[in-house]
Coordinates of C-alpha atoms in Angstrom, one line a residue:
X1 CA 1.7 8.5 43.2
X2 CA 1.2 4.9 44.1
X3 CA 2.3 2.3 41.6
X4 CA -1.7 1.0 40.5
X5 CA -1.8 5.3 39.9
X6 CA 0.9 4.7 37.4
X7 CA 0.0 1.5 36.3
X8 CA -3.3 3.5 35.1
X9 CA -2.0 6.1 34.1
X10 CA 0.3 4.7 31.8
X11 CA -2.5 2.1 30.4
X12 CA -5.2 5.3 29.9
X13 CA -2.2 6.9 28.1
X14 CA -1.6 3.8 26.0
X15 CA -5.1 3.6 24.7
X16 CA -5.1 7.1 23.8
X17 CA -2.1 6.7 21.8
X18 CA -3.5 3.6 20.1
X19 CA -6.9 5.4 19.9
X20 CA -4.3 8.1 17.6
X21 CA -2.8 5.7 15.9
X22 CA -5.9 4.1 14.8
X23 CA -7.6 7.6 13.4
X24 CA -4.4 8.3 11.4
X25 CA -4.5 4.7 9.9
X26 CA -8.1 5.2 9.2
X27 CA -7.2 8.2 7.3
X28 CA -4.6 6.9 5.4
X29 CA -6.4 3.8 3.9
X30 CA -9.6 6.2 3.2
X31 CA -6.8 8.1 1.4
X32 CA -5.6 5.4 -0.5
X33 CA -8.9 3.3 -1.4
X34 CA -11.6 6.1 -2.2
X35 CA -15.2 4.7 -3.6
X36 CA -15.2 3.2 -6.5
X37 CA -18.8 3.7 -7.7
X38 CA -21.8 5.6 -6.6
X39 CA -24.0 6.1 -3.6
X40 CA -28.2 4.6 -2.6
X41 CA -30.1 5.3 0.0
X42 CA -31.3 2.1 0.8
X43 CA -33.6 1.2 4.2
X44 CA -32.0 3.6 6.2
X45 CA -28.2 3.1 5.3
X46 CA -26.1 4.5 2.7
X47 CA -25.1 1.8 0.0
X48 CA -22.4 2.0 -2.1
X49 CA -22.1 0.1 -5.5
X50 CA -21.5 -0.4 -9.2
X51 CA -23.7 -0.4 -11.5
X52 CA -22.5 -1.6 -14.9
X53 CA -26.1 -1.3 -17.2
X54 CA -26.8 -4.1 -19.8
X55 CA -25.2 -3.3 -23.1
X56 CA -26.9 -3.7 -26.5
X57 CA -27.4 -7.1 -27.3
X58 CA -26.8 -8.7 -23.7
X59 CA -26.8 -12.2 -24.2
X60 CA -26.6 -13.3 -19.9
X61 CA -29.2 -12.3 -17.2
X62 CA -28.7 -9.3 -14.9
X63 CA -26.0 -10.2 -12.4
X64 CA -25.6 -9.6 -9.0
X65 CA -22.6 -9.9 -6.7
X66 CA -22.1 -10.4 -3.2
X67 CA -18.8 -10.4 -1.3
X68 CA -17.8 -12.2 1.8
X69 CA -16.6 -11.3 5.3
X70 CA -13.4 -8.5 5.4
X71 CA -14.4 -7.9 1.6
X72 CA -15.8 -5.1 -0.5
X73 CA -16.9 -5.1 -3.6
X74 CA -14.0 -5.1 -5.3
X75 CA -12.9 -8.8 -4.3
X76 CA -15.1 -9.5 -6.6
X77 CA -15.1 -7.1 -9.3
X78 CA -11.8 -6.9 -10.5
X79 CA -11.7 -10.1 -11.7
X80 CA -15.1 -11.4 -13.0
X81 CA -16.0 -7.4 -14.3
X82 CA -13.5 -8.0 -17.4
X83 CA -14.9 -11.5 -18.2
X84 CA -19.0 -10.0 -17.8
X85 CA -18.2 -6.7 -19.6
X86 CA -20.6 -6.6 -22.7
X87 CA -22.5 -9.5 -21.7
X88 CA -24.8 -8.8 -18.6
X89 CA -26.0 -6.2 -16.5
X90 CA -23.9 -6.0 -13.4
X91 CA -24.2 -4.5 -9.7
X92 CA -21.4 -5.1 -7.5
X93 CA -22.1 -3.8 -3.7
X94 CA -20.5 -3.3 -0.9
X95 CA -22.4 -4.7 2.3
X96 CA -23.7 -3.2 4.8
X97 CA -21.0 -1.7 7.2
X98 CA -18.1 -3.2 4.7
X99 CA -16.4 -1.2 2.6
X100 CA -17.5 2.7 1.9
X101 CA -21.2 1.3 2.9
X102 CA -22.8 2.3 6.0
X103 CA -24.7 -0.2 8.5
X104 CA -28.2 1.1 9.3
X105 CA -30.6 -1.5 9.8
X106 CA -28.6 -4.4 8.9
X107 CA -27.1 -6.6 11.8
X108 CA -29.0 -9.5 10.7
X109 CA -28.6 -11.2 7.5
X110 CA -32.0 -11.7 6.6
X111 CA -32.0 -7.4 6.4
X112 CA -28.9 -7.3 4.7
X113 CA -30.4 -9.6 2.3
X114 CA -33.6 -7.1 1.7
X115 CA -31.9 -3.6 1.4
X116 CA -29.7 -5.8 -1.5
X117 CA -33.5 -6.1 -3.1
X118 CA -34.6 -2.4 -2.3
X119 CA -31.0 -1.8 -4.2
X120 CA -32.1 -4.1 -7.0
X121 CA -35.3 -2.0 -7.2
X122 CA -34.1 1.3 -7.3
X123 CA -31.7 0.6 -10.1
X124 CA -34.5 -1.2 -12.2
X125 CA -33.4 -4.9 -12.1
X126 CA -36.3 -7.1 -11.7
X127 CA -34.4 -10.6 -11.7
X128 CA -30.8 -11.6 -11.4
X129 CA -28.9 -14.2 -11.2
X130 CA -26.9 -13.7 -7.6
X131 CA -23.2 -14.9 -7.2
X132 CA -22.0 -15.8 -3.9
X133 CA -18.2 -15.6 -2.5
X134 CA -17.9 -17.2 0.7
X135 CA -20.0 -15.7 4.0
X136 CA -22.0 -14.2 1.1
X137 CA -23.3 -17.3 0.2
X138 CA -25.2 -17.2 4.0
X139 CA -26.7 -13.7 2.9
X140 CA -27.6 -15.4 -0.9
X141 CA -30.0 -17.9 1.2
X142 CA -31.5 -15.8 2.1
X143 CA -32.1 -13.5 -0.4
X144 CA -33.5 -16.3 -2.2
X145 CA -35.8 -17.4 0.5
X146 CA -37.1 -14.2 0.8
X147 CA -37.1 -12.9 -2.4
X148 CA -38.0 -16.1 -5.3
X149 CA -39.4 -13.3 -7.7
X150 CA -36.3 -11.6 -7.8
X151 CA -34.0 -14.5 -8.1
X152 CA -33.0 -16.6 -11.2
X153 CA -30.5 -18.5 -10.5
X154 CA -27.8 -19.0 -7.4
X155 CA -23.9 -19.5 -8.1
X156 CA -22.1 -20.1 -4.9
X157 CA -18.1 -19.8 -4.8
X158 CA -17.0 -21.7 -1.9
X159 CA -19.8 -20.5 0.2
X160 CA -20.6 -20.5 3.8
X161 CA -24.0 -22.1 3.6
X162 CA -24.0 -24.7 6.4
X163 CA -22.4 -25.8 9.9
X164 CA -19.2 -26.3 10.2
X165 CA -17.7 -28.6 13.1
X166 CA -17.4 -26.8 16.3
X167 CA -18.8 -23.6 14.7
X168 CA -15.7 -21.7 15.9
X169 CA -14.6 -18.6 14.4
X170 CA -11.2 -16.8 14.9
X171 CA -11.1 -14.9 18.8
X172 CA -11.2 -11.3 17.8
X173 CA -14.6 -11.7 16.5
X174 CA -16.1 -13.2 19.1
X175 CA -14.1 -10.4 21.2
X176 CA -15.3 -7.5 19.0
X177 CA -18.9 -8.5 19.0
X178 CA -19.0 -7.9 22.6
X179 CA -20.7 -4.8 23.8
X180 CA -18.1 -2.4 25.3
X181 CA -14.8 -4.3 25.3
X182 CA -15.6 -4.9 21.1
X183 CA -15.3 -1.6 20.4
X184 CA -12.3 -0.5 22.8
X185 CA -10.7 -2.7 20.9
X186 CA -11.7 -2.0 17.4
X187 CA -11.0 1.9 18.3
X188 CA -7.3 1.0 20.0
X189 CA -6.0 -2.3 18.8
X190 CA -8.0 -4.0 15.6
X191 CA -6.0 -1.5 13.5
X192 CA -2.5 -1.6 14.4
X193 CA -2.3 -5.5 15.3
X194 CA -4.2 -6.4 12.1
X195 CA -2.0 -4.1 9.8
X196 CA 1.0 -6.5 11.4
X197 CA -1.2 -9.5 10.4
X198 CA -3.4 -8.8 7.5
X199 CA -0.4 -10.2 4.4
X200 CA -0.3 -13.6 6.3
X201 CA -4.0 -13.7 7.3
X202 CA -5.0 -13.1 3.5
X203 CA -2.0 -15.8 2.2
X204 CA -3.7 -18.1 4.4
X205 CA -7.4 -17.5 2.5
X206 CA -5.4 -18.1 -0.5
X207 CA -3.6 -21.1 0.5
X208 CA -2.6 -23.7 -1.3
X209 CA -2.3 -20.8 -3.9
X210 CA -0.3 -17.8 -3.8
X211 CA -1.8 -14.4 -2.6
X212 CA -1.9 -12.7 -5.9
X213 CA 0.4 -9.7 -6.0
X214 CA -0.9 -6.3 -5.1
X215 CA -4.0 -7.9 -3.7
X216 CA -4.8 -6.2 -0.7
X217 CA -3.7 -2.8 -2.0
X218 CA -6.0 -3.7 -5.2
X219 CA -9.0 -5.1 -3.9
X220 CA -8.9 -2.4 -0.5
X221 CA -8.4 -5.2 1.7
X222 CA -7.5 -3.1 4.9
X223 CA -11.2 -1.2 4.9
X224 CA -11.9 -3.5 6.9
X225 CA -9.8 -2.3 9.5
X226 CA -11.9 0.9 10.0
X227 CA -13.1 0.0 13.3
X228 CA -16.8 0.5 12.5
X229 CA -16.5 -1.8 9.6
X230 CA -14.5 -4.2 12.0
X231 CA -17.2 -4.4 14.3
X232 CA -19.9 -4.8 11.3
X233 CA -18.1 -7.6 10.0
X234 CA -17.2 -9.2 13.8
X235 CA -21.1 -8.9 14.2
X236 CA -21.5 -10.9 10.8
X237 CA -19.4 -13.8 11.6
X238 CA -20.5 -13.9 14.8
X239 CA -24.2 -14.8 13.9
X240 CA -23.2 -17.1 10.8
X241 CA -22.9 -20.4 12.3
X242 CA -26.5 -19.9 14.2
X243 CA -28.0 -19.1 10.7
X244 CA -26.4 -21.9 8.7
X245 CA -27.7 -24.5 11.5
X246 CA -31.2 -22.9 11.5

């Protein structure tokens, strides 16, 4: 056997034990961060959320929640769910192809932004107030644009709402938004590399502050290593500076 044989050879075999590692990774963090609320059928994907229903005496509007890029609905929830309980109606959601959701019909963010309506809809809430968290902000626009009856009022949480200089984003979502070469590399790589990286990458969000402790394992931080949620997300950021600018 020549030496580009073995070179190619030992790179097929490579993949396939990164392909392995990946699935047993997968495993293990669907193992340790089951769903944390219920299931929807919304415009062809599977939503998952939770629903908290207005207790007697509400005194706030309904509110809605939506979560940024590598998040679920739990960055969000277990901190503002305690301060809201007994106040106001609350759906927290994970978006589409983050957390325990599935994708469907929802690369762009003006669809993600109408299944969160349909979702609104089928749970009974006619009008919320919709809180933002970073890239959610992006999807908020335009849930607002699109959907004035249903919206009473925005809160944005250091959102991604406009251009940013450069409109650079980090490499590997520019690399995993590619067709072909994106997924190899969600399926071989994303997992291991980013389970190395994912304590300093997340201390760096949090910077000038500390990381809180037990974070990622409380929020489910490394869902978003599942390489089709990697790719959903990649797919996200990829389009966010072209929808800020338009």
């Amino acid at each position: 056997m020549n030496l580009i044989g073995a070179a190619l050879l030992f790179l097929i075999a490579l993949l396939f034990a990164l392909a392995g590692i990946t699935r047993a990774g997968v495993w293990l963090i669907e193992r340790r961060s089951p769903p944390a609320g219920e299931f929807a059928e919304v415009n062809g994907a599977r939503i998952h959320y939770a629903h908290i229903p207005a207790p007697a005496g509400a005194d706030l509007t309904p509110l809605v929640f939506i979560h940024g890029a590598s998040a679920n609905l739990k960055d969000q929830m277990l901190p503002l769910k305690p301060l809201l309980e007994g106040r106001a109606e609350m759906l927290f959601l994970d978006r589409p192809g983050l957390g325990w959701s599935r994708r469907g019909n929802n690369e762009t963010l003006a669809a993600q932004a109408d299944t969160i309506a349909a979702l609104m809809d089928r749970l009974g809430i006619a009008k919320a107030i919709v809180v933002a968290h970073s890239f959610g902000g992006a999807i908020t626009t335009a849930f607002a644009r699109q959907h004035p009856e249903k919206t009473a009022g925005l809160v944005f949480v250091s959102p991604a709402t406009h251009p940013w200089p450069g409109g650079a984003t980090a490499w590997y979502y520019k690399l995993t938004a590619m067709p072909v070469v994106g997924w190899l590399f969600s399926e071989t790589l994303a997992y291991p590399a980013g389970m190395l990286r994912i304590g300093d990458a997340t201390a760096c969000v949090f910077s000038p502050n500390t990381l809180p402790d037990f974070y990622l394992q409380n929020a489910s931080i490394p869902l978003v290593l599942r390489p089709s949620a990697f790719r959903a997300n990649a797919r996200d950021v990829a389009q966010l500076h072209d929808y800020v600018r338009a």
